[in-house]
Every structure is written in structure tokens, then in C-alpha cells.
XYZ file of C-alpha atoms in Angstrom:
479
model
C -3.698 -32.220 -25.782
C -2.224 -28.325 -26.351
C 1.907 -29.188 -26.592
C 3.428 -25.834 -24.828
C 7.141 -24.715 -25.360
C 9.213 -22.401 -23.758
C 10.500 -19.515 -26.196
C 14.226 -19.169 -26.171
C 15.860 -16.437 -28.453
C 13.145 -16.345 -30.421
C 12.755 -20.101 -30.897
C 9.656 -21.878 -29.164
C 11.953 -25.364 -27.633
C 10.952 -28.157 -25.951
C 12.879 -29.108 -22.804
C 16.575 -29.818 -23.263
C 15.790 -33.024 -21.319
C 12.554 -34.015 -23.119
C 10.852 -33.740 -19.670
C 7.386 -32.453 -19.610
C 3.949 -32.149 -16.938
C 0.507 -31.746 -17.113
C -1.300 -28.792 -17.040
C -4.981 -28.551 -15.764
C -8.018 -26.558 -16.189
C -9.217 -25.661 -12.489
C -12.965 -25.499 -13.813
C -12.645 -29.184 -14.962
C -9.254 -30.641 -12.818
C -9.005 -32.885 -16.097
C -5.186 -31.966 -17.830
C -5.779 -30.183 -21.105
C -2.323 -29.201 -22.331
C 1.811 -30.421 -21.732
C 4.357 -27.929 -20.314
C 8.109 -28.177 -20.322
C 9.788 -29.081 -16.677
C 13.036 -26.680 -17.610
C 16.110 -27.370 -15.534
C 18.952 -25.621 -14.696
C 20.525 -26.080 -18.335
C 17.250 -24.572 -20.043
C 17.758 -21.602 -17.693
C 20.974 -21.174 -18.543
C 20.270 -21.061 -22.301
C 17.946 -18.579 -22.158
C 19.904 -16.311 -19.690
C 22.752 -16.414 -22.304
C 20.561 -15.497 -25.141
C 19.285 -12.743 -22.835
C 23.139 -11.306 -22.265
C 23.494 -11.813 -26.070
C 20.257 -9.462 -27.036
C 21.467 -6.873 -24.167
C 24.374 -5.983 -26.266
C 21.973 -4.462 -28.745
C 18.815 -3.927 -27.170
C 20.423 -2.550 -24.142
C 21.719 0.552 -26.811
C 18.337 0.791 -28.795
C 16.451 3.956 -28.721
C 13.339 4.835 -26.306
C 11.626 5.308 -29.832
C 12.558 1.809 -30.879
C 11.655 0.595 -27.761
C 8.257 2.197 -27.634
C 7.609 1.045 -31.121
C 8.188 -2.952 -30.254
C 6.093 -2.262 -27.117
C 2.781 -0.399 -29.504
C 3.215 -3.527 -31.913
C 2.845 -5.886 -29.181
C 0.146 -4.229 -27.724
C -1.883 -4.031 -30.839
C -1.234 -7.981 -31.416
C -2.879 -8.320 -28.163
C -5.904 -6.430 -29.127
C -6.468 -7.831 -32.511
C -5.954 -11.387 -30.974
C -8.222 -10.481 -27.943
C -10.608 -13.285 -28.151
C -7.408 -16.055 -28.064
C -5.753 -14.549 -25.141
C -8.871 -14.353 -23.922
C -9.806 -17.871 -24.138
C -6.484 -19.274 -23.459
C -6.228 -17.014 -19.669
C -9.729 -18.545 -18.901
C -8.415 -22.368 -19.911
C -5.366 -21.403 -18.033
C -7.268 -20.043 -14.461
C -10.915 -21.282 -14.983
C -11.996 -17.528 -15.056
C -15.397 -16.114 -16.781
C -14.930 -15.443 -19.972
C -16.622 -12.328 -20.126
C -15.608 -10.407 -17.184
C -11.670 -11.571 -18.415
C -12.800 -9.819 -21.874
C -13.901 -6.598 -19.986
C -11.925 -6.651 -17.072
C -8.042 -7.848 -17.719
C -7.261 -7.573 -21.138
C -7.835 -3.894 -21.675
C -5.896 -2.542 -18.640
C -2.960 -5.373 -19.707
C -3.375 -3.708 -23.208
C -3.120 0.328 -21.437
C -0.509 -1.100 -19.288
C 1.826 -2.262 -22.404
C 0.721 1.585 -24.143
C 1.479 3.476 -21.116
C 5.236 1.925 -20.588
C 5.928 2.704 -24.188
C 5.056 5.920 -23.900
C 6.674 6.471 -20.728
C 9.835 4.980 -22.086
C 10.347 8.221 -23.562
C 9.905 10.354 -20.562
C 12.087 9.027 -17.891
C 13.746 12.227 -15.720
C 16.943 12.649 -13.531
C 18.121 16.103 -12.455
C 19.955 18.206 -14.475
C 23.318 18.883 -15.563
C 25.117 21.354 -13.069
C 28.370 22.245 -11.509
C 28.480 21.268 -7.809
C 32.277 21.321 -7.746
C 34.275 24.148 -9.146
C 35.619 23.385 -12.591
C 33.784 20.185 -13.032
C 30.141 19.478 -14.264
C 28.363 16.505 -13.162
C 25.212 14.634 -14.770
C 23.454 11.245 -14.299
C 22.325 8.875 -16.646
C 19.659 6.634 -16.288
C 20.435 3.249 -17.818
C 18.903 -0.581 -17.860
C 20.116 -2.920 -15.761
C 20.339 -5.561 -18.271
C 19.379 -8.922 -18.081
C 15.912 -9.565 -15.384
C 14.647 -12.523 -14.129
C 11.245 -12.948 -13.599
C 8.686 -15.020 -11.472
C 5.160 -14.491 -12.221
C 2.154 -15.640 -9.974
C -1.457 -17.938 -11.000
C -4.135 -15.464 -9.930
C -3.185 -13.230 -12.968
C -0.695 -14.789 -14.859
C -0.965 -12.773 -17.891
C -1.651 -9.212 -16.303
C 0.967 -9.819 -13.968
C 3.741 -11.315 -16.810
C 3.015 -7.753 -18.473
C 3.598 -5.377 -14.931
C 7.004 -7.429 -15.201
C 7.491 -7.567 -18.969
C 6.504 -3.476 -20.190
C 8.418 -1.729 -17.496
C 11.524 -3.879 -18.213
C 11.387 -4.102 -22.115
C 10.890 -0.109 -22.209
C 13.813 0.522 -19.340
C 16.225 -1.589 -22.471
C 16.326 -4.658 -20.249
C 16.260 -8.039 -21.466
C 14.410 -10.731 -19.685
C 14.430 -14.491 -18.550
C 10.785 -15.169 -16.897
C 9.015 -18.207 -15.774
C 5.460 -18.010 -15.374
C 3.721 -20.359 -12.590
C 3.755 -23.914 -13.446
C -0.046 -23.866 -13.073
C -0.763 -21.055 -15.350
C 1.918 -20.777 -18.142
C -0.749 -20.826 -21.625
C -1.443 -17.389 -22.012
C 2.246 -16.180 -20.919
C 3.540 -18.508 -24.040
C 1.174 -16.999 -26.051
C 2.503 -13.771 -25.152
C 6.079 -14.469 -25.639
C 5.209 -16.089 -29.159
C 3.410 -12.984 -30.219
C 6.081 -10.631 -28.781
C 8.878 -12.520 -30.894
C 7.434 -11.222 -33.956
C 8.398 -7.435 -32.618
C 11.390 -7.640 -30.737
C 14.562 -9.402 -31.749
C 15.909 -12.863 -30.531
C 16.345 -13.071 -26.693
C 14.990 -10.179 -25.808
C 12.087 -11.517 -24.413
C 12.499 -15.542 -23.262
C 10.142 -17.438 -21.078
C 10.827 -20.825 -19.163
C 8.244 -22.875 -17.826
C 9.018 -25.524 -14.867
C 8.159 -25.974 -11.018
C 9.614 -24.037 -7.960
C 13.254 -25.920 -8.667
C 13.128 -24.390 -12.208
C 12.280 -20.575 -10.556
C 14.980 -21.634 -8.004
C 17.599 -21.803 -10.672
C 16.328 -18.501 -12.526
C 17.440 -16.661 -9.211
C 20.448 -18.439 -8.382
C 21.877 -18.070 -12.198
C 24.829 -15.299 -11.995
C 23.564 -13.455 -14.981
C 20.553 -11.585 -13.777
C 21.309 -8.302 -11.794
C 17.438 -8.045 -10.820
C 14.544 -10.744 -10.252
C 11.782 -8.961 -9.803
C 8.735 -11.453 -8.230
C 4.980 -11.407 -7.695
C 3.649 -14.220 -5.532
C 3.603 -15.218 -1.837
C 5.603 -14.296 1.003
C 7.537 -17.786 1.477
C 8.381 -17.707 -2.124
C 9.297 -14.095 -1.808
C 11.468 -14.370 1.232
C 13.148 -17.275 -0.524
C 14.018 -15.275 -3.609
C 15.645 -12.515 -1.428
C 17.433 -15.128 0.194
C 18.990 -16.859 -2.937
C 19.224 -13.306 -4.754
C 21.175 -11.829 -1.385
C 24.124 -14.838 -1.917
C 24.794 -13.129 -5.011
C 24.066 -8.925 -4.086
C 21.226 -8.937 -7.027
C 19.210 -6.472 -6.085
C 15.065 -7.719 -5.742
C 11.396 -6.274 -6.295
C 9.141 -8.141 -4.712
C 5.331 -7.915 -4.709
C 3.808 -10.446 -1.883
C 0.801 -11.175 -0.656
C -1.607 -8.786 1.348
C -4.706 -8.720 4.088
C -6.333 -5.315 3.071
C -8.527 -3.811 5.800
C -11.832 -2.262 4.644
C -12.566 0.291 7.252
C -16.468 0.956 6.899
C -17.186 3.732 9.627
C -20.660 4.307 10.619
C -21.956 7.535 8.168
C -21.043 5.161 5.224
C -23.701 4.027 3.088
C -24.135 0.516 4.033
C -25.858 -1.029 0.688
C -23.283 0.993 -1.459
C -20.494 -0.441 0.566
C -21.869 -3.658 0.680
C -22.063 -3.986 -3.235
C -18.463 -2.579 -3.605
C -16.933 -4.972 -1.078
C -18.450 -7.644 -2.524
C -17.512 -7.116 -5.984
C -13.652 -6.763 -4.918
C -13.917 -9.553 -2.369
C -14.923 -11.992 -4.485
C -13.662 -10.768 -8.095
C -11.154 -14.129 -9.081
C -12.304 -15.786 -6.493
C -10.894 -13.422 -4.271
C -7.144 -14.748 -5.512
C -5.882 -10.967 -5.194
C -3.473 -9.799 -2.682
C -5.501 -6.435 -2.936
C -8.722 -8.123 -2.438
C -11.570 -6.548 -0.183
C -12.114 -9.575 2.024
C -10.689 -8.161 5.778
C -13.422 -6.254 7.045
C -13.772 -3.343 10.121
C -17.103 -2.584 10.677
C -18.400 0.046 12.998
C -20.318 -0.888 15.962
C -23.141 0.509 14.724
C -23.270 -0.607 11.177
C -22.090 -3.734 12.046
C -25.120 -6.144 11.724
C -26.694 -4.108 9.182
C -23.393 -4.472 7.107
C -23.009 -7.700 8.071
C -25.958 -9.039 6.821
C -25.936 -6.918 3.722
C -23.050 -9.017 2.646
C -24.292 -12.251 3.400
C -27.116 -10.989 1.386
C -24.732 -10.409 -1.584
C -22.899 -13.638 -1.113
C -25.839 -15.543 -1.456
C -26.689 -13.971 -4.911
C -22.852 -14.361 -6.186
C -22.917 -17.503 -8.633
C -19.866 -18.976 -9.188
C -19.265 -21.971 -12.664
C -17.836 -22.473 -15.451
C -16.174 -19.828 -17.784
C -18.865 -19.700 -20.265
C -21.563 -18.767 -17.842
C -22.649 -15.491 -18.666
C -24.266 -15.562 -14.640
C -20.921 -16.038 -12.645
C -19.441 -13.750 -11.170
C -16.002 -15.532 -10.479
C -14.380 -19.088 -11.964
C -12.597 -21.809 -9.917
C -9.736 -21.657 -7.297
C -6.490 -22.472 -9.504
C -5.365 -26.030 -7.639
C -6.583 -28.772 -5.406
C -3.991 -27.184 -2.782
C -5.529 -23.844 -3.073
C -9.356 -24.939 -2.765
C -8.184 -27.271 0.620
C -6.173 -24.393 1.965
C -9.348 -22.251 1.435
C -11.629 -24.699 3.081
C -9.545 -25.686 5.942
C -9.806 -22.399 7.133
C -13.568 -21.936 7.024
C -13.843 -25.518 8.360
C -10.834 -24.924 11.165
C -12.731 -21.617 12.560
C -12.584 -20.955 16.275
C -16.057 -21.078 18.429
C -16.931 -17.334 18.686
C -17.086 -17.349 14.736
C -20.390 -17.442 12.737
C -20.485 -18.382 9.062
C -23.214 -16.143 7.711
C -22.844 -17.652 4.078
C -20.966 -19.764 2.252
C -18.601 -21.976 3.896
C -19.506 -25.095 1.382
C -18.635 -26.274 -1.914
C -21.025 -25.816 -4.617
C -22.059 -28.828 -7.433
C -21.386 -27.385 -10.776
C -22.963 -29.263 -14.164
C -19.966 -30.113 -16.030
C -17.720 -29.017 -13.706
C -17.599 -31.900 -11.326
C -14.302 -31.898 -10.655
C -13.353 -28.144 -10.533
C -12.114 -26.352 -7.495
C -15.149 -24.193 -6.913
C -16.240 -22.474 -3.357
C -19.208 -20.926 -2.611
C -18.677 -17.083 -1.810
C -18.572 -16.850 2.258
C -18.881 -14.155 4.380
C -17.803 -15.094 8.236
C -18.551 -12.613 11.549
C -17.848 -12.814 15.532
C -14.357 -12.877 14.857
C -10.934 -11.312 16.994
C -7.489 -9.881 15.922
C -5.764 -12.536 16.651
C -7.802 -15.253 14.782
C -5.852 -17.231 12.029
C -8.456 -15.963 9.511
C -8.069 -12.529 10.507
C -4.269 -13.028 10.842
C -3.278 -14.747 7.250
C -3.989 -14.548 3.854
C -6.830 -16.987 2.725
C -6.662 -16.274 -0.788
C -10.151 -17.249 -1.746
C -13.631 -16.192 -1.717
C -14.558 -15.471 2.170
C -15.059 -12.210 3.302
C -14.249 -12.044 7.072
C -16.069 -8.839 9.484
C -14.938 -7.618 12.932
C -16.612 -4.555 15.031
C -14.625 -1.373 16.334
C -15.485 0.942 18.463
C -14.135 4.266 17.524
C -11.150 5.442 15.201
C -8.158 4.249 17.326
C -9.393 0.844 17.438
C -9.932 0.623 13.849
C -6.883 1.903 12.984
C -5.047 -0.203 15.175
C -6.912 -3.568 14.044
C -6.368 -2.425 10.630
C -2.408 -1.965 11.248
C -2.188 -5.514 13.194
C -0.994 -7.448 10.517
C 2.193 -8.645 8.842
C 1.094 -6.698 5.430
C 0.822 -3.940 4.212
C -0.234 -3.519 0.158
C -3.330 -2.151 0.158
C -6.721 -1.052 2.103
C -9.564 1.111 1.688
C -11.679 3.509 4.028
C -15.684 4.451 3.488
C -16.560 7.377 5.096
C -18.585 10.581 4.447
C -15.923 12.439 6.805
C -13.183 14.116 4.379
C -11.074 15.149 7.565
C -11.527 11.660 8.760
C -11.013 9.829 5.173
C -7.492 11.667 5.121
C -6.371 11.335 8.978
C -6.774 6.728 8.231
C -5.263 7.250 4.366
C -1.999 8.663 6.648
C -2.098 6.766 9.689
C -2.963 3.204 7.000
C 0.805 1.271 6.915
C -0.143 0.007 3.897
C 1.272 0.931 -0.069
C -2.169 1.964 -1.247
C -5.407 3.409 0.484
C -8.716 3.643 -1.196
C -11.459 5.980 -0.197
C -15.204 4.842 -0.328
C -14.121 2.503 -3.540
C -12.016 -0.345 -3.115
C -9.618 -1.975 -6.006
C -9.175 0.197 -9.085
C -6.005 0.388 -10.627
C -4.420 2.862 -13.123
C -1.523 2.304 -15.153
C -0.107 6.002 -13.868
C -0.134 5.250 -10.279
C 2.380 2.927 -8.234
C 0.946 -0.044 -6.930
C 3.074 -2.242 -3.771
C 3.432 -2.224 -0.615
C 5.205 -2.365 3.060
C 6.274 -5.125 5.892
C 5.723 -8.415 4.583
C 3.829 -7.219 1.084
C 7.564 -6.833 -0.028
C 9.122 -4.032 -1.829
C 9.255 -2.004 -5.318
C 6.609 -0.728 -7.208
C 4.413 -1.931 -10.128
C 2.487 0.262 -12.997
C 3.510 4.297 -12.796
C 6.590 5.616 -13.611
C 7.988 4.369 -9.953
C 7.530 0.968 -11.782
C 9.742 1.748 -14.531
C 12.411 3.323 -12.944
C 12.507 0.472 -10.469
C 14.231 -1.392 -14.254
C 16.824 1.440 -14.359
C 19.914 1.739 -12.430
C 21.735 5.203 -11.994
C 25.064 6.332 -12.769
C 27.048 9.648 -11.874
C 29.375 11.187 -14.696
C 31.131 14.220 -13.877
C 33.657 15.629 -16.503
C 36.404 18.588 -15.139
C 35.631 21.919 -17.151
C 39.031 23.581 -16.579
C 41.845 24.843 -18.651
């Protein structure tokens, strides 16, 4: 069984109290490595190597910075096929869609912040009082804690990590106790770029994360995961005025009017609603149909669900892996199985039987119909592979059904109507809005959202100077 270590200033170190747990592959739900249970004295090593390496790092060039970030990303590329392999052990994801899908944009991601960390703006110097000349300066805002989430743990560990390292912060993250292989991995590899402390990762449970925020080193802690852990963070940081970024959970609407192209629609939906499992907070699984594309799009989805294998990673056939936990898979099924009357399952809605994977967390891609506004499903997050549809009537209606929610990261609208495409992208309370595609991400725009998705921004320049903090000088010019 795989031994994993947390990696404090630039050592990998057990546990200070010898205290480890399992850690299990979702596609098998046997254990297949050891993780440290960090406690509050673990944290607090690693948060004073982190105010150590601020001294320096915190002073270092963007061109040193960008450097460290170039080396790191090439280590990730040459050592593809082991971050590869270790993700997919870590989440139970295919193999090959991980290869095609994740590591690249993780790899642009880490290129784009080094680059950028050479760009960052602020207005310019000018005299807004007589005889005195004022200027701001951009700086880190030193030591960050981070929480990072299971769906992605090693995408998301680098949206926290590149923006940070390039701003000159140093940083203290745990990764999710489920999920923490591939974001050792990355710490180990970063170590050989940056210097001691810089960079120091903690694995443990929610009481471990809870002592990362309530530690009174960290001036940020920046989080990606749901909206009870978020709200909890903000909570702990607010006792202590550190300021927060928070990425949270999501219920995107897919707003498919009736001059869309149903099969083209169909297809796209599909592949973002069930891409890992659907375990996105931007995934397309909240559906507004037309009134009169409704059953056509209905059962074109159904039609798609039934043709979307899910297995084991090495199946070249699957199109996503298992759910990460036996909570997760429950959660997911309880609310299929807990639907009101006036719903219709259309696919899905069972477990499949996977050869070797017996006792995996796997669930058949769903698609459910007939249902309200104010239905649970409708209502809350299911974080899983069931695509829900409602009908609209007109424009108003969708946009209002679209609006009714507690979130607000991300949707998407398929129309052939331009005018009509740009009146829902304004009138959408939500961070990002597609337009006839549904999911892509660049590493130059922002990604986050509104209401309960949290606030901040990932990727994008916003994303960096969300690591920066800004200070006023203003000198007197007179005799």
C-alpha cells in the first residue's frame, strides 16, 4: 500500500502524531494507499515555514517567479503519464479522457500564470494633489491557505497554486482527504523548483482544513468546494478579518429555446452533463426546454444516456469513472429514488454491475422529466450524473426559472437568435454564460460566480490579482 506524506518546507513528513487513514479508489472502494491525519501542530509547522519562505520569495522577481512556474509545468508534461495515472487512482476517472482532457489545460493554466506574472497593471503615476505624486503598488499578500475539492483535485490545486506562486505568495494547502495522491505528487515535483516552504501541502479531514483557516498566519484562504464548507470558512476566516475567495457549488441552467438544433444540443448537453460523472459545479445537468422542443429534446437525451458507458479507468468505452465516496453515490441515488410523483425517469436512475469493479461507486447516466421549480432536484445540487428537464413557455419564464436558484456560477443558452442569445447572457445572474456550447474553459477568462456560488475569480488575470493586495504611496514633490 502507496505510504503518502505531506511536504513541509521542502521535506515530504509523516504526521507529527504518527496518525494516518486510508485512502480508496472509488472504481474499486478497496484502500490502495495511507494518508497523514495532520492536526493542528502539522498546520502550524507548515504555516511557519510558509512565513519563513515569504521573506524571500515574497521579494523575488516576476522573472524568477515565472521561471519556477515554466519548470514546474514542464515536470508535469514530461511526467504526464504518472500524474495521469495517479489522478485516475485518486478519482476513479478514465484514463484517457484525464490524458486529453485535464492535464493539458492544468499544464496552460501553470504557463499562462507565469507569463502573466509579468504583466500585472495598476494606474499610473500622477499628481492628484498639488506638490505630491502618488502611485500604487501591487504586492502579494503573503502567506495563503488553501482548501481544494475531490471532483478535480489536481486541476483545481493548480487554479489555487499558479495564481498565488506567480502573485509572490507562499502557500499552506490541504487537498480533500479523499483525493490527496496527485496533489502530493505535485508538491514533490514543485520542491525541486521553488525553495523550501514555498509551496507546503497538508493532508487530513475537515478538522485538519478547520485549523488551516483558523491559524493567524494566513491573510487569505482561498476555497473550492461546497457551500456548507464554504460558508464555514467565511465564518472562521471573518473571526480573524482574513479576507476569502470562495468558489462553491452551482445549478447551471441550460436554456434550449425552440430554433435550436435539438440533436446538436442534445450531444453537447450530454457530454457536459455527464463529463466526471457530472461532479462539476459548472456541469450541464439543469435543463429549460422550450415547449415545443421539449419531448423531442427530451427524448434525444435519454437517447444519449442510454449509449453513455460508464467503468473502470482503463476502459477505452467510458465515458465517465465512479462517484468519489459511498456518501456521494447515496446522496446521488437518494435523490433519483426520493423523486416526487409528477417526475418521470426517462433513463438511468439504477446502478450499473461493473466486471472488476464490484464495489465501485458507479451510476448509470439518468436523465429525469415532468419536473417543477420548486422540486428538491431542481432546487439543489446533485452532483452526479442525472440530467434533470423542465418546459417554458416563452422568454420570461425561462429566464425566471433559470434565475430561481440559490447559485449563480455558470449557465448556457442555445439559440439561433443573436438579439435573443445576448438579451438571457445579460438578464443570466450567474458568473459565466455560454452560448449554443456549454463548459469550455480558457485560462484567459475569469471563471466564478454570484449568490451562493461564492466569490473571487479563478483562471484570467482577475484570478491573479485576486493574490495581490494594493497599496497607495504618495511622496510630496515640493521645495
Amino acid at each position: 500500500m502507496t505510504a503518502l506524506r505531506n511536504l513541509i518546507d521542502g521535506v515530504s513528513a509523516d504526521a507529527a502524531s504518527g496518525a494516518t487513514y486510508d485512502v480508496v479508489d472509488p472504481a474499486t472502494g478497496q484502500a490502495y494507499a495511507t494518508a497523514p491525519a495532520s492536526d493542528a501542530e502539522d498546520v502550524d509547522r507548515a504555516m511557519r515555514a510558509a512565513e519563513r519562505a515569504f521573506e524571500t520569495w515574497g521579494d523575488t522577481t516576476p522573472k524568477v517567479r515565472q521561471e519556477a512556474l515554466l519548470r514546474i509545468a514542464q515536470a508535469m508534461e514530461d511526467r504526464a503519464e504518472e500524474f495521469v495515472r495517479v489522478e485516475c487512482r485518486n478519482t476513479g476517472k478514465p484514463l484517457g479522457l484525464t490524458a486529453d482532457e485535464e492535464l493539458p489545460p492544468s499544464v496552460d493554466e501553470l504557463r499562462f500564470f507565469a507569463g502573466a506574472a509579468r504583466v500585472l497593471e495598476g494606474r499610473s503615476a500622477g499628481e492628484y494633489l498639488e506638490d505630491h505624486t502618488s502611485w500604487v503598488r501591487r504586492e502579494p499578500i503573503g502567506v495563503v491557505a488553501q482548501v481544494t475539492p475531490w471532483n478535480y483535485p489536481l486541476m483545481m490545486a493548480i487554479w489555487k497554486v499558479a495564481p498565488a506562486l506567480a502573485a509572490g505568495n507562499t502557500i499552506v494547502l490541504k487537498p480533500s482527504d479523499t483525493t490527496p495522491a496527485s496533489t502530493v505528487l505535485l508538491a514533490e515535483v514543485a520542491a525541486e523548483f521553488l525553495p523550501p516552504g514555498v509551496l507546503n501541502v497538508v493532508c487530513g479531514d475537515r478538522s485538519t482544513g478547520r485549523a488551516l483557516v483558523e491559524h493567524p498566519t494566513p491573510q487569505l484562504v482561498a476555497i473550492t468546494g461546497s457551500v456548507r464548507a464554504g460558508m464555514e470558512v467565511a465564518g472562521s476566516a471573518a473571526a480573524d478579518l482574513k479576507r476569502v475567495h470562495l468558489e462553491l457549488g452551482g445549478k447551471a441552467p441550460v436554456v434550449v429555446f425552440d430554433d435550436a438544433d435539438v440533436a446538436t444540443a442534445a450531444e453537447a448537453i450530454a457530454a457536459a452533463g455527464y463529463f466526471n460523472a457530472g461532479q462539476d459545479c459548472t456541469a450541464a445537468t439543469r435543463v429549460l426546454a422550450a415547449a415545443g422542443i421539449h419531448d423531442e429534446l427530451v427524448a434525444a437525451l435519454a437517447e444519449r444516456a442510454r449509449s453513455t458507458r460508464t467503468g473502470l479507468p482503463a476502459d477505452p468505452g467510458i465515458a465517465y469513472g465512479a462517484l468519489n465516496n459511498p456518501d456521494q453515490l447515496a446522496r446521488v441515488a437518494g435523490m433519483v429514488d426520493g423523486l416526487p410523483d409528477h417526475a418521470r425517469i426517462d433513463a438511468g436512475g439504477t446502478r450499473p454491475t461493473i466486471a472488476g469493479g464490484e464495489g465501485g461507486y458507479f451510476y448509470d447516466a439518468t436523465v429525469v422529466s415532468g419536473l417543477r421549480q420548486d422540486d428538491e432536484i431542481v432546487q439543489n445540487e446533485v452532483f452526479g450524473p442525472v440530467i434533470t428537464v423542465q418546459r417554458f413557455g416563452d422568454e420570461a419564464e425561462a429566464l425566471r426559472c433559470a434565475n430561481d436558484v440559490r447559485y449563480g456560477l455558470s449557465s448556457s443558452v442555445w439559440t439561433k437568435d443573436h438579439a435573443r442569445a445576448l438579451r438571457m447572457s445579460r438578464k443570466l445572474d450567474f458568473g459565466v454564460v455560454w452560448i449554443n456550447t456549454h463548459i469550455p474553459f480558457v485560462s484567459e477568462m475569469p471563471h466564478g460566480g454570484f449568490k451562493h456560488s461564492g466569490y473571487g475569480k479563478d483562471l484570467s488575470m482577475y484570478g491573479l490579482e485576486d493574490y495581490t493586495r494594493i497599496k497607495h504611496v504618495m511622496s510630496y514633490t515640493g521645495d
